[in-house]
PDB file of C-alpha atoms and ligand atoms in Angstrom:
ATOM      1  CA  UNK A  15       0.000   0.000   0.000  1.00 86.00           C
ATOM      2  CA  UNK A  16       1.181   3.484  -0.813  1.00 89.00           C
ATOM      3  CA  UNK A  17       3.826   2.293  -3.282  1.00 93.00           C
ATOM      4  CA  UNK A  18       3.540   4.031  -6.667  1.00 94.00           C
ATOM      5  CA  UNK A  19       2.393   1.223  -8.929  1.00 95.00           C
ATOM      6  CA  UNK A  20       1.145   0.657 -12.425  1.00 96.00           C
ATOM      7  CA  UNK A  21      -1.614  -1.939 -12.630  1.00 94.00           C
ATOM      8  CA  UNK A  22      -1.759  -4.097 -15.706  1.00 96.00           C
ATOM      9  CA  UNK A  23      -5.137  -5.823 -15.749  1.00 94.00           C
ATOM     10  CA  UNK A  24      -5.430  -8.938 -17.895  1.00 96.00           C
ATOM     11  CA  UNK A  25      -8.769 -10.264 -19.093  1.00 96.00           C
ATOM     12  CA  UNK A  26     -10.308 -13.554 -17.946  1.00 97.00           C
ATOM     13  CA  UNK A  27     -10.730 -15.527 -14.744  1.00 98.00           C
ATOM     14  CA  UNK A  28     -11.381 -19.160 -13.832  1.00 98.00           C
ATOM     15  CA  UNK A  29     -13.822 -18.060 -11.076  1.00 98.00           C
ATOM     16  CA  UNK A  30     -16.839 -15.747 -10.776  1.00 97.00           C
ATOM     17  CA  UNK A  31     -16.905 -15.181  -6.968  1.00 96.00           C
ATOM     18  CA  UNK A  32     -20.611 -14.361  -6.960  1.00 96.00           C
ATOM     19  CA  UNK A  33     -20.844 -15.161  -3.251  1.00 93.00           C
ATOM     20  CA  UNK A  34     -19.031 -12.074  -1.926  1.00 89.00           C
ATOM     21  CA  UNK A  35     -21.287  -9.942   0.262  1.00 86.00           C
ATOM     22  CA  UNK A  36     -24.128 -12.489   0.096  1.00 90.00           C
ATOM     23  CA  UNK A  37     -25.565 -14.878   2.680  1.00 89.00           C
ATOM     24  CA  UNK A  38     -23.998 -18.325   2.500  1.00 88.00           C
ATOM     25  CA  UNK A  39     -25.264 -20.264  -0.497  1.00 91.00           C
ATOM     26  CA  UNK A  40     -26.695 -17.189  -2.257  1.00 95.00           C
ATOM     27  CA  UNK A  41     -25.221 -15.673  -5.368  1.00 96.00           C
ATOM     28  CA  UNK A  42     -25.096 -12.046  -6.451  1.00 96.00           C
ATOM     29  CA  UNK A  43     -27.056 -10.992  -9.517  1.00 96.00           C
ATOM     30  CA  UNK A  44     -25.707  -7.408  -9.664  1.00 96.00           C
ATOM     31  CA  UNK A  45     -23.270  -8.169 -12.457  1.00 96.00           C
ATOM     32  CA  UNK A  46     -25.965  -9.771 -14.591  1.00 97.00           C
ATOM     33  CA  UNK A  47     -28.206  -6.751 -14.220  1.00 97.00           C
ATOM     34  CA  UNK A  48     -25.403  -4.438 -15.359  1.00 97.00           C
ATOM     35  CA  UNK A  49     -24.567  -6.814 -18.211  1.00 97.00           C
ATOM     36  CA  UNK A  50     -28.076  -6.428 -19.643  1.00 96.00           C
ATOM     37  CA  UNK A  51     -26.823  -3.070 -20.965  1.00 95.00           C
ATOM     38  CA  UNK A  52     -23.160  -4.017 -21.263  1.00 95.00           C
ATOM     39  CA  UNK A  53     -22.746  -2.564 -24.761  1.00 94.00           C
ATOM     40  CA  UNK A  54     -23.912   0.872 -23.609  1.00 96.00           C
ATOM     41  CA  UNK A  55     -20.778   1.255 -21.450  1.00 94.00           C
ATOM     42  CA  UNK A  56     -17.990   2.665 -23.577  1.00 93.00           C
ATOM     43  CA  UNK A  57     -15.235   2.708 -20.953  1.00 90.00           C
ATOM     44  CA  UNK A  58     -14.398   1.075 -17.636  1.00 87.00           C
ATOM     45  CA  UNK A  59     -14.785   4.402 -15.842  1.00 86.00           C
ATOM     46  CA  UNK A  60     -18.485   4.510 -16.687  1.00 91.00           C
ATOM     47  CA  UNK A  61     -19.270   1.115 -15.189  1.00 93.00           C
ATOM     48  CA  UNK A  62     -21.207   0.921 -11.918  1.00 91.00           C
ATOM     49  CA  UNK A  63     -19.516  -0.406  -8.787  1.00 88.00           C
ATOM     50  CA  UNK A  64     -21.053  -3.487  -7.227  1.00 90.00           C
ATOM     51  CA  UNK A  65     -21.486  -4.136  -3.514  1.00 86.00           C
ATOM     52  CA  UNK A  66     -21.791  -7.920  -3.956  1.00 90.00           C
ATOM     53  CA  UNK A  67     -19.860 -10.421  -6.048  1.00 93.00           C
ATOM     54  CA  UNK A  68     -16.488  -9.784  -7.709  1.00 94.00           C
ATOM     55  CA  UNK A  69     -15.734  -6.051  -7.788  1.00 88.00           C
ATOM     56  CA  UNK A  70     -13.667  -6.421 -10.976  1.00 91.00           C
ATOM     57  CA  UNK A  71     -16.344  -8.336 -12.888  1.00 95.00           C
ATOM     58  CA  UNK A  72     -15.726  -6.508 -16.167  1.00 95.00           C
ATOM     59  CA  UNK A  73     -12.190  -7.853 -16.317  1.00 95.00           C
ATOM     60  CA  UNK A  74     -13.402 -11.410 -16.932  1.00 97.00           C
ATOM     61  CA  UNK A  75     -17.111 -11.464 -17.834  1.00 97.00           C
ATOM     62  CA  UNK A  76     -17.176 -11.897 -21.656  1.00 97.00           C
ATOM     63  CA  UNK A  77     -20.124  -9.498 -21.913  1.00 97.00           C
ATOM     64  CA  UNK A  78     -17.691  -6.655 -21.084  1.00 96.00           C
ATOM     65  CA  UNK A  79     -14.894  -7.857 -23.345  1.00 95.00           C
ATOM     66  CA  UNK A  80     -15.359  -4.860 -25.676  1.00 95.00           C
ATOM     67  CA  UNK A  81     -13.791  -2.701 -22.923  1.00 94.00           C
ATOM     68  CA  UNK A  82     -10.549  -4.731 -22.973  1.00 92.00           C
ATOM     69  CA  UNK A  83      -8.992  -4.515 -26.436  1.00 88.00           C
ATOM     70  CA  UNK A  84      -6.218  -6.926 -27.386  1.00 92.00           C
ATOM     71  CA  UNK A  85      -3.047  -4.820 -27.417  1.00 95.00           C
ATOM     72  CA  UNK A  86       0.384  -5.686 -28.742  1.00 97.00           C
ATOM     73  CA  UNK A  87       3.459  -5.599 -26.537  1.00 97.00           C
ATOM     74  CA  UNK A  88       4.738  -2.309 -27.984  1.00 97.00           C
ATOM     75  CA  UNK A  89       1.463  -0.564 -27.243  1.00 98.00           C
ATOM     76  CA  UNK A  90       1.316  -1.916 -23.697  1.00 97.00           C
ATOM     77  CA  UNK A  91       4.930  -0.964 -22.905  1.00 98.00           C
ATOM     78  CA  UNK A  92       4.465   2.539 -24.388  1.00 97.00           C
ATOM     79  CA  UNK A  93       1.192   3.078 -22.547  1.00 96.00           C
ATOM     80  CA  UNK A  94       2.758   2.046 -19.254  1.00 96.00           C
ATOM     81  CA  UNK A  95       5.692   4.412 -19.752  1.00 96.00           C
ATOM     82  CA  UNK A  96       3.295   7.245 -20.573  1.00 96.00           C
ATOM     83  CA  UNK A  97       1.715   6.710 -17.145  1.00 94.00           C
ATOM     84  CA  UNK A  98       5.028   6.705 -15.251  1.00 97.00           C
ATOM     85  CA  UNK A  99       5.789  10.168 -13.801  1.00 96.00           C
ATOM     86  CA  UNK A 100       9.245  10.344 -15.460  1.00 96.00           C
ATOM     87  CA  UNK A 101       8.379   8.322 -18.542  1.00 95.00           C
ATOM     88  CA  UNK A 102      10.661   5.483 -17.410  1.00 96.00           C
ATOM     89  CA  UNK A 103      10.842   3.175 -14.400  1.00 97.00           C
ATOM     90  CA  UNK A 104      12.250   4.513 -11.141  1.00 95.00           C
ATOM     91  CA  UNK A 105      10.743   3.362  -7.845  1.00 94.00           C
ATOM     92  CA  UNK A 106       7.430   2.215  -9.329  1.00 97.00           C
ATOM     93  CA  UNK A 107       6.173  -1.344  -9.128  1.00 97.00           C
ATOM     94  CA  UNK A 108       4.297  -3.218 -11.802  1.00 98.00           C
ATOM     95  CA  UNK A 109       1.240  -5.040 -10.448  1.00 97.00           C
ATOM     96  CA  UNK A 110      -0.140  -7.629 -12.849  1.00 98.00           C
ATOM     97  CA  UNK A 111      -3.706  -8.358 -11.914  1.00 96.00           C
ATOM     98  CA  UNK A 112      -6.964  -9.512 -13.460  1.00 93.00           C
ATOM     99  CA  UNK A 113      -9.157 -11.393 -13.658  1.00 95.00           C
ATOM    100  CA  UNK A 114      -6.622 -14.097 -13.020  1.00 98.00           C
ATOM    101  CA  UNK A 115      -3.255 -13.027 -14.423  1.00 98.00           C
ATOM    102  CA  UNK A 116      -1.642 -16.484 -14.310  1.00 98.00           C
ATOM    103  CA  UNK A 117      -3.952 -18.065 -16.878  1.00 98.00           C
ATOM    104  CA  UNK A 118      -2.583 -18.397 -20.434  1.00 94.00           C
ATOM    105  CA  UNK A 119      -1.100 -14.904 -20.142  1.00 96.00           C
ATOM    106  CA  UNK A 120       2.003 -16.531 -18.638  1.00 97.00           C
ATOM    107  CA  UNK A 121       3.111 -17.105 -22.236  1.00 97.00           C
ATOM    108  CA  UNK A 122       3.009 -13.375 -23.016  1.00 96.00           C
ATOM    109  CA  UNK A 123       4.857 -11.872 -20.051  1.00 98.00           C
ATOM    110  CA  UNK A 124       8.406 -12.650 -21.268  1.00 98.00           C
ATOM    111  CA  UNK A 125       7.825 -10.623 -24.458  1.00 98.00           C
ATOM    112  CA  UNK A 126       6.477  -7.717 -22.451  1.00 98.00           C
ATOM    113  CA  UNK A 127       9.166  -7.808 -19.769  1.00 98.00           C
ATOM    114  CA  UNK A 128      11.948  -8.101 -22.363  1.00 97.00           C
ATOM    115  CA  UNK A 129      10.704  -4.934 -24.094  1.00 97.00           C
ATOM    116  CA  UNK A 130      13.371  -2.168 -23.873  1.00 97.00           C
ATOM    117  CA  UNK A 131      10.906   0.168 -22.137  1.00 97.00           C
ATOM    118  CA  UNK A 132      10.525  -2.325 -19.279  1.00 97.00           C
ATOM    119  CA  UNK A 133      14.241  -2.596 -18.595  1.00 94.00           C
ATOM    120  CA  UNK A 134      14.278  -0.357 -15.505  1.00 95.00           C
ATOM    121  CA  UNK A 135      11.519  -2.283 -13.770  1.00 98.00           C
ATOM    122  CA  UNK A 136      12.667  -3.815 -10.472  1.00 97.00           C
ATOM    123  CA  UNK A 137       9.545  -5.162  -8.783  1.00 98.00           C
ATOM    124  CA  UNK A 138       6.552  -7.091 -10.067  1.00 98.00           C
ATOM    125  CA  UNK A 139       3.579  -8.327  -8.077  1.00 98.00           C
ATOM    126  CA  UNK A 140       1.186 -10.907  -9.474  1.00 98.00           C
ATOM    127  CA  UNK A 141      -2.234 -10.571  -7.859  1.00 97.00           C
ATOM    128  CA  UNK A 142      -3.496 -14.113  -8.229  1.00 98.00           C
ATOM    129  CA  UNK A 143      -6.147 -16.382  -6.775  1.00 98.00           C
ATOM    130  CA  UNK A 144      -3.468 -19.044  -6.296  1.00 98.00           C
ATOM    131  CA  UNK A 145      -5.013 -21.789  -8.426  1.00 98.00           C
ATOM    132  CA  UNK A 146      -2.802 -21.676 -11.508  1.00 98.00           C
ATOM    133  CA  UNK A 147       0.390 -23.670 -11.812  1.00 98.00           C
ATOM    134  CA  UNK A 148       3.374 -21.870 -13.263  1.00 98.00           C
ATOM    135  CA  UNK A 149       4.437 -23.401 -16.563  1.00 98.00           C
ATOM    136  CA  UNK A 150       7.978 -24.779 -16.810  1.00 97.00           C
ATOM    137  CA  UNK A 151       8.855 -22.071 -19.338  1.00 98.00           C
ATOM    138  CA  UNK A 152       7.521 -19.279 -17.163  1.00 98.00           C
ATOM    139  CA  UNK A 153       9.253 -20.617 -14.045  1.00 97.00           C
ATOM    140  CA  UNK A 154      12.487 -20.660 -15.986  1.00 97.00           C
ATOM    141  CA  UNK A 155      11.902 -17.129 -17.236  1.00 98.00           C
ATOM    142  CA  UNK A 156      11.149 -15.802 -13.747  1.00 97.00           C
ATOM    143  CA  UNK A 157      14.345 -17.443 -12.501  1.00 97.00           C
ATOM    144  CA  UNK A 158      16.313 -15.534 -15.138  1.00 97.00           C
ATOM    145  CA  UNK A 159      14.425 -12.262 -14.561  1.00 97.00           C
ATOM    146  CA  UNK A 160      15.334 -12.351 -10.853  1.00 96.00           C
ATOM    147  CA  UNK A 161      18.948 -13.517 -11.306  1.00 95.00           C
ATOM    148  CA  UNK A 162      21.143 -11.892  -8.672  1.00 91.00           C
ATOM    149  CA  UNK A 163      22.887  -9.401 -10.960  1.00 93.00           C
ATOM    150  CA  UNK A 164      19.585  -7.713 -11.826  1.00 94.00           C
ATOM    151  CA  UNK A 165      18.500  -6.909  -8.239  1.00 95.00           C
ATOM    152  CA  UNK A 166      14.844  -7.544  -9.090  1.00 97.00           C
ATOM    153  CA  UNK A 167      11.978  -8.944  -7.050  1.00 97.00           C
ATOM    154  CA  UNK A 168       8.811 -10.899  -7.726  1.00 98.00           C
ATOM    155  CA  UNK A 169       5.894 -11.069  -5.285  1.00 98.00           C
ATOM    156  CA  UNK A 170       2.843 -13.295  -5.512  1.00 98.00           C
ATOM    157  CA  UNK A 171      -0.075 -11.719  -3.678  1.00 98.00           C
ATOM    158  CA  UNK A 172      -2.305 -14.765  -3.314  1.00 98.00           C
ATOM    159  CA  UNK A 173      -5.932 -14.023  -2.606  1.00 97.00           C
ATOM    160  CA  UNK A 174      -7.077 -17.610  -2.081  1.00 98.00           C
ATOM    161  CA  UNK A 175     -10.858 -17.707  -2.280  1.00 97.00           C
ATOM    162  CA  UNK A 176     -12.651 -18.844   0.874  1.00 96.00           C
ATOM    163  CA  UNK A 177     -16.233 -20.214   0.720  1.00 96.00           C
ATOM    164  CA  UNK A 178     -17.565 -16.641   1.208  1.00 92.00           C
ATOM    165  CA  UNK A 179     -16.597 -16.085  -2.429  1.00 94.00           C
ATOM    166  CA  UNK A 180     -19.020 -18.786  -3.527  1.00 96.00           C
ATOM    167  CA  UNK A 181     -16.208 -20.911  -4.995  1.00 97.00           C
ATOM    168  CA  UNK A 182     -15.629 -24.546  -4.026  1.00 97.00           C
ATOM    169  CA  UNK A 183     -12.953 -25.227  -1.403  1.00 98.00           C
ATOM    170  CA  UNK A 184     -11.273 -28.028  -3.333  1.00 98.00           C
ATOM    171  CA  UNK A 185     -10.938 -25.809  -6.415  1.00 98.00           C
ATOM    172  CA  UNK A 186      -9.961 -22.609  -4.628  1.00 98.00           C
ATOM    173  CA  UNK A 187      -7.558 -23.705  -1.889  1.00 98.00           C
ATOM    174  CA  UNK A 188      -4.473 -25.058  -3.643  1.00 98.00           C
ATOM    175  CA  UNK A 189      -1.567 -25.154  -1.177  1.00 98.00           C
ATOM    176  CA  UNK A 190       0.778 -27.200  -3.358  1.00 98.00           C
ATOM    177  CA  UNK A 191       0.508 -24.731  -6.226  1.00 98.00           C
ATOM    178  CA  UNK A 192       1.102 -21.760  -3.930  1.00 98.00           C
ATOM    179  CA  UNK A 193       4.119 -23.444  -2.312  1.00 98.00           C
ATOM    180  CA  UNK A 194       5.622 -23.706  -5.812  1.00 97.00           C
ATOM    181  CA  UNK A 195       5.324 -19.918  -6.162  1.00 98.00           C
ATOM    182  CA  UNK A 196       7.555 -19.621  -3.082  1.00 98.00           C
ATOM    183  CA  UNK A 197      10.410 -21.039  -5.158  1.00 96.00           C
ATOM    184  CA  UNK A 198      10.120 -18.080  -7.529  1.00 96.00           C
ATOM    185  CA  UNK A 199       9.472 -15.103  -5.252  1.00 97.00           C
ATOM    186  CA  UNK A 200       7.967 -13.735  -2.071  1.00 98.00           C
ATOM    187  CA  UNK A 201       4.460 -15.026  -1.431  1.00 98.00           C
ATOM    188  CA  UNK A 202       1.785 -13.892   0.977  1.00 98.00           C
ATOM    189  CA  UNK A 203      -1.804 -14.957   1.474  1.00 98.00           C
ATOM    190  CA  UNK A 204      -4.510 -12.305   1.465  1.00 97.00           C
ATOM    191  CA  UNK A 205      -7.797 -13.722   2.703  1.00 96.00           C
ATOM    192  CA  UNK A 206     -10.946 -11.656   2.279  1.00 92.00           C
ATOM    193  CA  UNK A 207     -13.360 -12.048   5.206  1.00 90.00           C
ATOM    194  CA  UNK A 208     -16.384 -10.436   6.828  1.00 85.00           C
ATOM    195  CA  UNK A 209     -18.115 -12.848   9.219  1.00 86.00           C
ATOM    196  CA  UNK A 210     -17.017 -15.132  12.073  1.00 88.00           C
ATOM    197  CA  UNK A 211     -17.596 -18.106   9.739  1.00 91.00           C
ATOM    198  CA  UNK A 212     -15.204 -16.596   7.198  1.00 92.00           C
ATOM    199  CA  UNK A 213     -12.557 -16.290   9.882  1.00 93.00           C
ATOM    200  CA  UNK A 214     -12.997 -19.973  10.802  1.00 95.00           C
ATOM    201  CA  UNK A 215     -12.557 -20.768   7.100  1.00 97.00           C
ATOM    202  CA  UNK A 216      -9.425 -18.602   7.051  1.00 97.00           C
ATOM    203  CA  UNK A 217      -8.011 -20.586   9.991  1.00 98.00           C
ATOM    204  CA  UNK A 218      -8.722 -23.868   8.208  1.00 98.00           C
ATOM    205  CA  UNK A 219      -7.134 -22.614   4.993  1.00 98.00           C
ATOM    206  CA  UNK A 220      -4.009 -21.342   6.743  1.00 98.00           C
ATOM    207  CA  UNK A 221      -3.669 -24.732   8.455  1.00 98.00           C
ATOM    208  CA  UNK A 222      -3.763 -26.464   5.074  1.00 98.00           C
ATOM    209  CA  UNK A 223      -1.236 -24.053   3.568  1.00 98.00           C
ATOM    210  CA  UNK A 224       1.124 -24.452   6.524  1.00 98.00           C
ATOM    211  CA  UNK A 225       0.780 -28.245   6.409  1.00 98.00           C
ATOM    212  CA  UNK A 226       1.924 -28.106   2.782  1.00 98.00           C
ATOM    213  CA  UNK A 227       4.992 -26.091   3.843  1.00 98.00           C
ATOM    214  CA  UNK A 228       3.840 -22.549   3.059  1.00 98.00           C
ATOM    215  CA  UNK A 229       6.098 -20.067   4.875  1.00 97.00           C
ATOM    216  CA  UNK A 230       4.771 -16.657   3.883  1.00 98.00           C
ATOM    217  CA  UNK A 231       2.792 -14.059   5.795  1.00 98.00           C
ATOM    218  CA  UNK A 232      -0.976 -14.178   6.156  1.00 98.00           C
ATOM    219  CA  UNK A 233      -3.124 -11.059   5.737  1.00 98.00           C
ATOM    220  CA  UNK A 234      -6.804 -10.646   6.441  1.00 96.00           C
ATOM    221  CA  UNK A 235      -8.627  -8.083   4.322  1.00 92.00           C
ATOM    222  CA  UNK A 236     -12.187  -6.835   4.897  1.00 89.00           C
ATOM    223  CA  UNK A 237     -14.842  -7.518   2.259  1.00 82.00           C
ATOM    224  CA  UNK A 238     -16.130  -4.349   0.637  1.00 70.00           C
ATOM    225  CA  UNK A 239     -15.772  -2.776  -2.757  1.00 58.00           C
ATOM    226  CA  UNK A 240     -17.991   0.072  -1.542  1.00 58.00           C
ATOM    227  CA  UNK A 241     -17.187   2.216   1.475  1.00 61.00           C
ATOM    228  CA  UNK A 242     -20.373   1.545   3.465  1.00 59.00           C
ATOM    229  CA  UNK A 243     -19.652  -2.204   3.548  1.00 59.00           C
ATOM    230  CA  UNK A 244     -15.923  -1.849   3.964  1.00 59.00           C
ATOM    231  CA  UNK A 245     -16.015   0.516   6.949  1.00 61.00           C
ATOM    232  CA  UNK A 246     -18.560  -1.716   8.679  1.00 61.00           C
ATOM    233  CA  UNK A 247     -16.224  -4.641   9.076  1.00 82.00           C
ATOM    234  CA  UNK A 248     -12.685  -3.242   8.799  1.00 87.00           C
ATOM    235  CA  UNK A 249     -12.095  -2.914  12.551  1.00 88.00           C
ATOM    236  CA  UNK A 250     -13.373  -6.419  13.371  1.00 90.00           C
ATOM    237  CA  UNK A 251     -11.187  -7.889  10.669  1.00 93.00           C
ATOM    238  CA  UNK A 252      -8.163  -5.992  11.996  1.00 93.00           C
ATOM    239  CA  UNK A 253      -8.835  -7.345  15.496  1.00 94.00           C
ATOM    240  CA  UNK A 254      -9.252 -10.894  14.176  1.00 94.00           C
ATOM    241  CA  UNK A 255      -5.893 -10.616  12.407  1.00 96.00           C
ATOM    242  CA  UNK A 256      -4.158  -9.214  15.498  1.00 96.00           C
ATOM    243  CA  UNK A 257      -5.571 -11.988  17.695  1.00 96.00           C
ATOM    244  CA  UNK A 258      -4.085 -14.667  15.458  1.00 97.00           C
ATOM    245  CA  UNK A 259      -0.686 -13.080  14.862  1.00 97.00           C
ATOM    246  CA  UNK A 260      -1.600 -12.415  11.236  1.00 98.00           C
ATOM    247  CA  UNK A 261      -1.379  -9.141   9.348  1.00 97.00           C
ATOM    248  CA  UNK A 262      -4.138  -6.785   8.326  1.00 96.00           C
ATOM    249  CA  UNK A 263      -4.520  -5.364   4.853  1.00 94.00           C
ATOM    250  CA  UNK A 264      -6.561  -2.261   4.236  1.00 89.00           C
ATOM    251  CA  UNK A 265      -8.269  -1.444   0.932  1.00 84.00           C
ATOM    252  CA  UNK A 266      -6.690   1.948   0.469  1.00 85.00           C
ATOM    253  CA  UNK A 267      -8.407   2.489  -2.889  1.00 81.00           C
ATOM    254  CA  UNK A 268     -11.823   2.481  -1.213  1.00 78.00           C
ATOM    255  CA  UNK A 269     -11.452   5.506   1.130  1.00 78.00           C
ATOM    256  CA  UNK A 270      -9.080   7.332  -1.256  1.00 85.00           C
ATOM    257  CA  UNK A 271     -10.806   6.790  -4.589  1.00 83.00           C
ATOM    258  CA  UNK A 272     -14.131   5.159  -3.667  1.00 75.00           C
ATOM    259  CA  UNK A 273     -12.895   2.045  -5.487  1.00 72.00           C
ATOM    260  CA  UNK A 274     -13.580   3.639  -8.860  1.00 76.00           C
ATOM    261  CA  UNK A 275     -12.599   1.588 -11.909  1.00 74.00           C
ATOM    262  CA  UNK A 276      -8.976   2.280 -12.659  1.00 73.00           C
ATOM    263  CA  UNK A 277      -7.994   2.623  -8.990  1.00 71.00           C
TER     264      UNK A 277
HETATM  265  S1  SF4 B   5     -10.766 -14.684  -8.490  1.00 83.06           S
HETATM  266 FE1  SF4 B   5     -10.636 -12.450  -8.298  1.00 83.06          FE
HETATM  267  S2  SF4 B   5     -11.004 -11.623 -10.368  1.00 83.06           S
HETATM  268 FE2  SF4 B   5     -11.645 -13.798 -10.374  1.00 83.06          FE
HETATM  269  S3  SF4 B   5     -13.836 -13.674  -9.958  1.00 83.06           S
HETATM  270 FE3  SF4 B   5     -12.801 -13.984  -7.984  1.00 83.06          FE
HETATM  271  S4  SF4 B   5     -12.478 -11.916  -7.138  1.00 83.06           S
HETATM  272 FE4  SF4 B   5     -12.965 -11.703  -9.324  1.00 83.06          FE
END
């Protein structure tokens, strides 16, 4: 939080997470209602925020695909550098998010990261749901990208999906896959919770990750893409994290920018 970062958002996800903000077993319909007029939205910024379900729904729901054009590597690298305050990398991080950024996109990152305009980049974070294995080729590439002489770092911010997301435990909690990430960079778990049941699920998940050998930090983060929901449970989530010796992660984009698209 607070680190100047460029977010590269890839399209597509293997989940839908329609359970967020809903009672157990219920699924949000907010996204579907917005999608009825999907074509009328001409940019991400015009899309409504949702208070239930995945708050980045337009980055994977095919009905919003027209907002995510397929860009070539040159265009992406140039666009990123146009955003950087000096036009080239200094202290900024690149956060690759989604959707789920470790789907087939793994094949495209080497071309992007080898682009001359990306040469000053020192730190990359993948914001992943922790279900996708790294391909042999990509593991090899990441090993080279972080070779000692380059002084570069990779972080995997793993937001493993608890049952509150509506996803199935056996598909969403993948400790072996996440432990593999630890061989390629720093890894932490970021578990999104709101109720006491969610916190019990978080305890169970952490137990499974630790049993598989996971060594990284654990963060709890309050549910809430909109401020009214977020402020309701932030303090309880912080206390739950403190009581377990875990860390707390805020959602800085909610109070600062009201979680607008693009923030
Ligand atoms: S894994 Fe993330 S991007 Fe995919 S549906 Fe769930 S919250 Fe949204």
